[in-house]
Short mmCIF file of C-alpha atoms and ligand atoms in Angstrom, two decimals:
data_model
loop_
_atom_site.label_atom_id
_atom_site.label_comp_id
_atom_site.label_asym_id
_atom_site.label_seq_id
_atom_site.Cartn_x
_atom_site.Cartn_y
_atom_site.Cartn_z
CA MET Y 23 1.00 1.22 16.33
CA THR Y 24 0.95 1.43 20.10
CA THR Y 25 -2.32 2.48 21.69
CA GLU Y 26 -0.75 5.40 23.56
CA SER Y 27 0.85 6.86 20.47
CA TYR Y 28 -2.03 6.32 18.03
CA ARG Y 29 -2.13 9.04 15.42
CA PRO Y 30 -4.90 8.87 12.84
CA ARG Y 31 -3.64 8.83 9.26
CA ARG Y 32 -6.83 7.77 7.51
CA SER Y 33 -6.83 10.51 4.90
CA VAL Y 34 -3.50 11.89 3.68
CA LEU Y 35 -3.82 14.42 0.87
CA TYR Y 36 -1.06 15.40 -1.54
CA VAL Y 37 -0.99 19.14 -2.09
CA PRO Y 38 1.40 20.38 -4.81
CA ALA Y 39 3.65 23.06 -3.28
CA SER Y 40 3.35 24.98 -6.56
CA ASN Y 41 -0.46 25.32 -6.29
CA ASP Y 42 -1.36 28.35 -4.15
CA LYS Y 43 -5.09 27.77 -4.39
CA ALA Y 44 -4.70 24.22 -3.12
CA LEU Y 45 -2.31 25.30 -0.34
CA ALA Y 46 -4.83 27.89 0.84
CA LYS Y 47 -7.39 25.13 1.37
CA ILE Y 48 -5.38 23.03 3.83
CA ALA Y 49 -7.09 24.34 6.97
CA GLN Y 50 -10.58 23.42 5.73
CA LEU Y 51 -9.95 19.98 4.27
CA GLY Y 52 -10.73 17.78 7.30
CA CYS Y 53 -8.00 15.30 6.44
CA ASP Y 54 -5.72 13.70 9.04
CA ALA Y 55 -2.56 14.73 7.20
CA VAL Y 56 -1.33 16.58 4.14
CA ILE Y 57 1.78 15.94 2.07
CA ILE Y 58 3.10 19.17 0.61
CA ASP Y 59 4.68 17.88 -2.59
CA LEU Y 60 7.94 19.15 -4.05
CA GLU Y 61 8.48 16.01 -6.15
CA ASP Y 62 6.31 14.65 -8.97
CA ALA Y 63 3.46 17.17 -8.72
CA VAL Y 64 5.89 20.05 -9.34
CA ALA Y 65 7.41 20.63 -12.79
CA PRO Y 66 11.22 21.00 -12.95
CA ALA Y 67 10.92 24.71 -13.84
CA ASP Y 68 8.89 25.34 -10.67
CA LYS Y 69 10.96 23.28 -8.21
CA ILE Y 70 12.94 26.11 -6.65
CA ALA Y 71 9.98 28.48 -6.32
CA ALA Y 72 7.99 25.67 -4.70
CA ARG Y 73 10.75 24.96 -2.18
CA GLU Y 74 10.97 28.66 -1.32
CA LYS Y 75 7.32 28.59 -0.25
CA LEU Y 76 7.92 26.10 2.55
CA ALA Y 77 9.06 28.67 5.11
CA GLY Y 78 5.86 30.69 4.62
CA ILE Y 79 3.61 27.63 4.71
CA PHE Y 80 5.04 26.44 8.02
CA ALA Y 81 5.39 29.89 9.61
CA ASP Y 82 1.70 30.28 9.02
CA ARG Y 83 0.81 26.75 9.93
CA PRO Y 84 -2.90 25.96 9.68
CA ASP Y 85 -4.19 24.36 12.87
CA ALA Y 86 -7.54 22.86 12.01
CA GLY Y 87 -7.63 19.18 11.20
CA HIS Y 88 -10.39 16.65 11.71
CA ASN Y 89 -12.59 17.33 14.78
CA GLY Y 90 -10.34 20.19 15.82
CA ARG Y 91 -7.26 17.93 15.87
CA ARG Y 92 -4.19 19.41 14.28
CA CYS Y 93 -3.62 18.20 10.74
CA GLU Y 94 -0.27 16.45 10.44
CA MET Y 95 1.94 18.17 7.85
CA VAL Y 96 4.54 16.26 5.87
CA VAL Y 97 6.73 17.43 2.97
CA ARG Y 98 7.63 15.15 0.07
CA VAL Y 99 11.12 16.11 -1.08
CA ASN Y 100 12.92 15.26 -4.29
CA ALA Y 101 15.30 12.29 -4.06
CA LEU Y 102 18.63 13.08 -2.43
CA SER Y 103 20.29 11.86 -5.64
CA SER Y 104 18.45 14.51 -7.72
CA GLU Y 105 19.72 18.03 -8.29
CA TRP Y 106 17.13 19.41 -5.83
CA GLY Y 107 17.34 16.84 -3.02
CA ALA Y 108 20.00 18.31 -0.73
CA GLU Y 109 18.56 21.81 -0.76
CA ASP Y 110 15.05 20.48 -0.28
CA LEU Y 111 16.22 18.74 2.89
CA ALA Y 112 17.98 21.84 4.19
CA ALA Y 113 14.79 23.86 3.68
CA VAL Y 114 12.68 21.14 5.31
CA ALA Y 115 14.96 20.96 8.35
CA LYS Y 116 14.26 24.66 8.93
CA ALA Y 117 10.52 24.40 8.33
CA GLU Y 118 10.21 21.54 10.88
CA PRO Y 119 7.26 19.63 9.43
CA ASP Y 120 5.92 16.55 11.22
CA GLY Y 121 7.49 14.37 8.59
CA VAL Y 122 9.54 14.18 5.42
CA LEU Y 123 8.35 11.78 2.74
CA LEU Y 124 11.20 10.27 0.73
CA PRO Y 125 10.51 9.12 -2.81
CA LYS Y 126 12.02 5.95 -4.32
CA VAL Y 127 13.48 4.50 -1.12
CA GLU Y 128 15.20 1.24 -2.09
CA THR Y 129 17.57 0.32 0.74
CA PRO Y 130 17.94 1.00 4.48
CA ARG Y 131 20.89 3.23 3.53
CA ASP Y 132 18.56 5.60 1.63
CA VAL Y 133 16.70 6.27 4.88
CA LEU Y 134 19.80 6.46 7.07
CA GLU Y 135 21.49 8.95 4.72
CA VAL Y 136 18.56 11.33 4.84
CA GLY Y 137 18.38 10.95 8.63
CA ASP Y 138 22.03 12.01 8.80
CA VAL Y 139 21.35 15.06 6.62
CA LEU Y 140 18.46 16.05 8.90
CA ASP Y 141 20.68 15.60 11.98
CA ASP Y 142 23.42 17.70 10.35
CA ASN Y 143 20.85 20.41 9.68
CA PHE Y 144 19.67 20.31 13.34
CA ALA Y 145 16.15 19.11 12.51
CA PRO Y 146 14.42 18.25 15.81
CA ASP Y 147 13.60 14.60 16.59
CA SER Y 148 9.92 15.40 16.02
CA VAL Y 149 10.62 15.46 12.27
CA LYS Y 150 9.91 11.86 11.24
CA LEU Y 151 10.72 10.07 7.99
CA TRP Y 152 8.11 8.49 5.77
CA ALA Y 153 9.28 6.23 2.94
CA MET Y 154 7.65 5.73 -0.46
CA ILE Y 155 7.70 2.08 -1.48
CA GLU Y 156 7.38 2.28 -5.23
CA THR Y 157 10.12 0.33 -6.99
CA PRO Y 158 10.88 -3.37 -7.54
CA LYS Y 159 14.12 -3.02 -5.58
CA ALA Y 160 12.26 -1.55 -2.59
CA MET Y 161 9.97 -4.57 -2.63
CA LEU Y 162 12.95 -6.92 -2.53
CA ASN Y 163 14.46 -5.04 0.43
CA ILE Y 164 11.23 -4.29 2.25
CA GLY Y 165 11.96 -6.25 5.43
CA ALA Y 166 15.35 -4.63 5.98
CA ILE Y 167 13.96 -1.14 5.35
CA ALA Y 168 11.05 -1.72 7.74
CA GLU Y 169 13.37 -2.92 10.50
CA LEU Y 170 14.64 0.66 10.87
CA GLY Y 171 11.27 1.48 12.40
CA ARG Y 172 12.41 -0.32 15.57
CA ASP Y 173 15.21 2.21 16.02
CA PRO Y 174 13.87 5.68 16.96
CA ALA Y 175 17.18 7.24 15.86
CA SER Y 176 16.28 6.35 12.26
CA ARG Y 177 13.16 8.61 12.49
CA LEU Y 178 11.29 6.14 10.24
CA ALA Y 179 7.55 6.18 11.05
CA CYS Y 180 5.50 5.33 7.99
CA PHE Y 181 5.46 3.56 4.62
CA VAL Y 182 3.50 4.97 1.68
CA ALA Y 183 2.68 2.69 -1.25
CA GLY Y 184 3.54 4.31 -4.58
CA THR Y 185 1.26 2.25 -6.76
CA ASN Y 186 1.53 4.36 -9.92
CA ASP Y 187 5.32 3.96 -9.98
CA LEU Y 188 5.13 0.25 -9.13
CA ILE Y 189 2.77 -0.29 -12.07
CA LYS Y 190 5.08 1.69 -14.35
CA ASP Y 191 8.28 -0.08 -13.22
CA THR Y 192 6.94 -3.63 -13.25
CA GLY Y 193 4.66 -3.59 -16.28
CA VAL Y 194 1.66 -5.11 -14.48
CA LEU Y 195 -1.75 -4.09 -15.77
CA ALA Y 196 -3.89 -1.88 -13.55
CA MET Y 197 -6.76 -4.36 -13.10
CA PRO Y 198 -10.05 -4.14 -11.22
CA ASP Y 199 -9.52 -4.88 -7.52
CA ARG Y 200 -5.77 -4.47 -8.12
CA VAL Y 201 -5.25 -8.22 -8.43
CA TYR Y 202 -1.61 -8.06 -9.53
CA LEU Y 203 -0.66 -5.42 -6.97
CA LEU Y 204 -2.15 -7.21 -4.00
CA PRO Y 205 0.82 -9.49 -3.19
CA TRP Y 206 3.16 -6.51 -3.04
CA LEU Y 207 0.72 -4.39 -1.03
CA MET Y 208 0.28 -7.20 1.49
CA GLN Y 209 4.05 -7.65 1.71
CA MET Y 210 4.48 -3.94 2.46
CA LEU Y 211 1.79 -4.20 5.12
CA LEU Y 212 3.48 -7.18 6.74
CA ALA Y 213 6.88 -5.49 6.75
CA ALA Y 214 5.38 -2.29 8.16
CA ARG Y 215 3.84 -4.22 11.05
CA ALA Y 216 7.14 -6.00 11.73
CA GLY Y 217 8.83 -2.59 11.96
CA ASP Y 218 5.99 -0.96 13.94
CA LEU Y 219 5.34 1.48 11.10
CA ASP Y 220 2.09 2.92 9.79
CA MET Y 221 1.15 1.79 6.28
CA LEU Y 222 -0.68 4.03 3.81
CA ASP Y 223 -2.22 2.91 0.53
CA GLY Y 224 -1.42 4.52 -2.83
CA VAL Y 225 -3.60 7.08 -4.60
CA PHE Y 226 -6.71 6.45 -6.67
CA ASN Y 227 -6.26 8.46 -9.87
CA ASP Y 228 -9.84 8.68 -11.13
CA PHE Y 229 -11.04 11.32 -8.68
CA ARG Y 230 -14.36 11.76 -10.51
CA ASP Y 231 -15.42 8.19 -9.64
CA PRO Y 232 -16.38 8.25 -5.94
CA ASP Y 233 -17.95 4.77 -5.95
CA ALA Y 234 -14.83 3.05 -7.25
CA PHE Y 235 -12.74 5.12 -4.83
CA ALA Y 236 -14.89 4.04 -1.87
CA ARG Y 237 -14.51 0.39 -2.94
CA GLU Y 238 -10.75 0.73 -3.03
CA CYS Y 239 -10.76 2.31 0.47
CA THR Y 240 -12.88 -0.56 1.80
CA GLN Y 241 -10.44 -3.02 0.26
CA ALA Y 242 -7.39 -1.28 1.77
CA ALA Y 243 -9.03 -1.05 5.22
CA ALA Y 244 -9.79 -4.78 5.08
CA MET Y 245 -6.16 -5.44 4.16
CA GLY Y 246 -5.09 -3.68 7.35
CA PHE Y 247 -3.89 -0.36 5.95
CA ASP Y 248 -4.01 2.65 8.30
CA GLY Y 249 -5.19 5.05 5.62
CA LYS Y 250 -5.00 6.15 2.03
CA THR Y 251 -3.04 8.80 0.21
CA LEU Y 252 -5.35 11.11 -1.73
CA ILE Y 253 -5.09 13.52 -4.63
CA HIS Y 254 -8.32 15.50 -4.37
CA PRO Y 255 -10.31 17.08 -1.50
CA SER Y 256 -13.42 15.19 -2.64
CA GLN Y 257 -11.75 11.95 -1.47
CA VAL Y 258 -11.22 12.98 2.16
CA GLU Y 259 -14.59 12.12 3.65
CA ALA Y 260 -14.84 8.62 2.21
CA ALA Y 261 -11.32 7.78 3.40
CA ASN Y 262 -12.05 9.08 6.92
CA ARG Y 263 -15.10 6.85 7.02
CA ALA Y 264 -13.50 3.72 5.55
CA PHE Y 265 -10.48 3.70 7.86
CA ALA Y 266 -12.42 4.47 11.05
CA PRO Y 267 -13.67 1.54 13.14
CA SER Y 268 -17.20 0.58 12.03
CA PRO Y 269 -20.09 0.89 14.52
CA GLN Y 270 -20.37 -2.91 14.46
CA ALA Y 271 -16.67 -3.41 15.24
CA LEU Y 272 -16.95 -0.90 18.09
CA ALA Y 273 -20.00 -2.64 19.54
CA GLU Y 274 -18.12 -5.95 19.46
CA ALA Y 275 -15.05 -4.40 21.08
CA ARG Y 276 -17.20 -2.97 23.90
CA ALA Y 277 -18.84 -6.35 24.44
CA VAL Y 278 -15.43 -8.05 24.76
CA LYS Y 279 -14.21 -5.42 27.19
CA ASP Y 280 -17.39 -5.64 29.29
CA ALA Y 281 -17.24 -9.43 29.37
CA PHE Y 282 -13.68 -9.49 30.72
CA ALA Y 283 -14.65 -6.85 33.31
CA LEU Y 284 -17.29 -9.15 34.86
CA ALA Y 285 -16.28 -10.41 38.32
CA GLN Y 286 -16.49 -14.08 37.27
CA ASN Y 287 -14.15 -13.51 34.28
CA ARG Y 288 -11.52 -11.30 35.81
CA GLY Y 289 -8.79 -13.89 36.31
CA LYS Y 290 -9.57 -15.92 33.20
CA GLY Y 291 -7.42 -16.22 30.10
CA VAL Y 292 -10.21 -17.40 27.86
CA ILE Y 293 -13.99 -16.96 28.06
CA SER Y 294 -17.06 -17.73 26.03
CA LEU Y 295 -19.07 -14.83 24.58
CA ASP Y 296 -22.22 -15.44 22.52
CA GLY Y 297 -20.97 -18.85 21.48
CA ARG Y 298 -17.48 -17.64 20.54
CA MET Y 299 -14.12 -18.22 22.18
CA VAL Y 300 -12.61 -14.92 23.31
CA GLU Y 301 -9.05 -14.69 24.61
CA ARG Y 302 -7.06 -11.92 26.26
CA LEU Y 303 -5.48 -11.16 22.86
CA HIS Y 304 -8.98 -10.23 21.70
CA LEU Y 305 -9.29 -7.94 24.71
CA ALA Y 306 -6.03 -6.22 23.73
CA GLN Y 307 -7.33 -5.90 20.16
CA ALA Y 308 -10.64 -4.48 21.42
CA GLU Y 309 -8.89 -1.94 23.65
CA LYS Y 310 -6.72 -0.83 20.74
CA LEU Y 311 -9.78 -0.32 18.55
CA LEU Y 312 -11.59 1.65 21.28
CA ALA Y 313 -8.52 3.86 21.78
CA LYS Y 314 -8.40 4.46 18.03
CA ALA Y 315 -12.09 5.42 17.99
CA ALA Y 316 -11.55 7.78 20.93
CA ALA Y 317 -8.60 9.42 19.16
CA ILE Y 318 -10.61 10.15 16.02
CA GLY Y 319 -13.76 11.04 17.90
CA ALA Y 320 -15.79 8.22 16.33
N1 COA J 26 -5.22 19.79 -2.40
C1 COA J 26 -5.93 20.90 -2.08
N2 COA J 26 -6.86 21.45 -2.89
C2 COA J 26 -7.07 20.85 -4.06
C3 COA J 26 -6.38 19.68 -4.46
C4 COA J 26 -5.41 19.16 -3.58
N3 COA J 26 -4.70 18.08 -3.89
N4 COA J 26 -6.82 19.29 -5.67
C5 COA J 26 -7.76 20.18 -6.04
N5 COA J 26 -7.90 21.12 -5.08
C6 COA J 26 -8.81 22.26 -5.09
C7 COA J 26 -8.60 23.07 -6.35
O1 COA J 26 -7.61 24.06 -6.10
C8 COA J 26 -9.95 23.66 -6.61
O2 COA J 26 -10.07 24.84 -5.85
P1 COA J 26 -11.03 26.06 -6.31
O3 COA J 26 -12.43 25.52 -6.18
O4 COA J 26 -10.71 27.14 -5.33
O5 COA J 26 -10.65 26.37 -7.72
C9 COA J 26 -10.92 22.63 -6.04
O6 COA J 26 -10.16 21.79 -5.17
C10 COA J 26 -11.53 21.77 -7.10
O7 COA J 26 -10.52 21.23 -7.91
P2 COA J 26 -10.86 20.56 -9.32
O8 COA J 26 -11.17 21.61 -10.31
O9 COA J 26 -11.88 19.51 -9.10
O10 COA J 26 -9.52 19.83 -9.68
P3 COA J 26 -8.41 20.35 -10.68
O11 COA J 26 -8.80 19.95 -12.05
O12 COA J 26 -8.09 21.77 -10.39
O13 COA J 26 -7.13 19.49 -10.21
C11 COA J 26 -5.66 17.66 -9.99
C12 COA J 26 -7.07 18.10 -10.40
C13 COA J 26 -5.58 16.15 -10.03
C14 COA J 26 -4.63 18.27 -10.94
C15 COA J 26 -5.42 18.17 -8.55
O14 COA J 26 -6.42 17.64 -7.73
C16 COA J 26 -4.04 17.85 -7.97
O15 COA J 26 -3.08 18.50 -8.29
N6 COA J 26 -3.97 16.85 -7.07
C17 COA J 26 -2.73 16.47 -6.42
C18 COA J 26 -1.78 15.79 -7.39
C19 COA J 26 -0.51 15.37 -6.73
O16 COA J 26 -0.06 15.95 -5.75
N7 COA J 26 0.14 14.32 -7.29
C20 COA J 26 1.36 13.79 -6.75
C21 COA J 26 1.12 12.64 -5.84
S1 COA J 26 0.32 11.28 -6.59
MG1 MG J 27 6.45 8.24 -7.29
#
């Protein structure tokens, strides 16, 4: 994440493309982004009808996001290897969403192939690729996939953890605090940072348990995630809160910035602030946090 290009993705809600009532709600949700889903949330019998709705959804694009900011709109397509994948991509190239979320990405080639299909369909460069990391093979190739983020031509902008599929494909138990998933989640995070990608956490299935959901958001924010993917509108507010800089972190960032601005500190590489060592790298970190807060209106 560069400060200039910061784009909040704290709350990213899946909306099944087959659910008209849910689609109609997009403008009022207050989330940073939505993922219109053509993949797992849509039954095989409804796939084609769901795809045919895209043109209408994007022609009539809702503008309101959080604090008047436009809500980012991404489409999750079916895998290119499935019977729906190629036509999904052709429809998406016409609809020109902000991003296309690819399920079951396992190799750099999976991303490059879809990029080529988008190029062939004249999708503008503004259409980015997001990759679901949800299989054992993806975990083994995570560094090489993330590296594509350094090449703008690849369009790759964001990783999304697919925790339900990872649990299914590995056989780990879904435990409190996600103990067995944590090594993989941290590895995804590390790879995402190496590739300058955003990193979003997986969904929390039990949408009637707001306390447990809030705990999981707090955990993911502490792990360095940019935001969380969501399944229900009731999860938006807690995610927006958890992934925004806390008032305490903002106060500390302002103090660091003010301290370096003092005449006696201007040329210094390292200073002392309230008994702590503070270096220029902390100033850069503070400025990044303040820019993030400004972008989300915190
Ligand atoms: N996006 C937008 N609106 C949504 C929504 C979503 N993901 N989930 C629910 N809503 C709306 C409902 O349409 C309903 O609207 P209404 O008051 O006008 O009837 C309202 O919020 C309350 O919904 P509720 O009755 O609490 O939930 P439900 O039982 O209808 O649906 C789910 C529960 C889980 C089936 C539904 O939330 C859903 O489909 N979520 C997304 C699932 C998904 O995309 N999975 C794939 C990725 S993991
Ligand atoms: Mg999946």
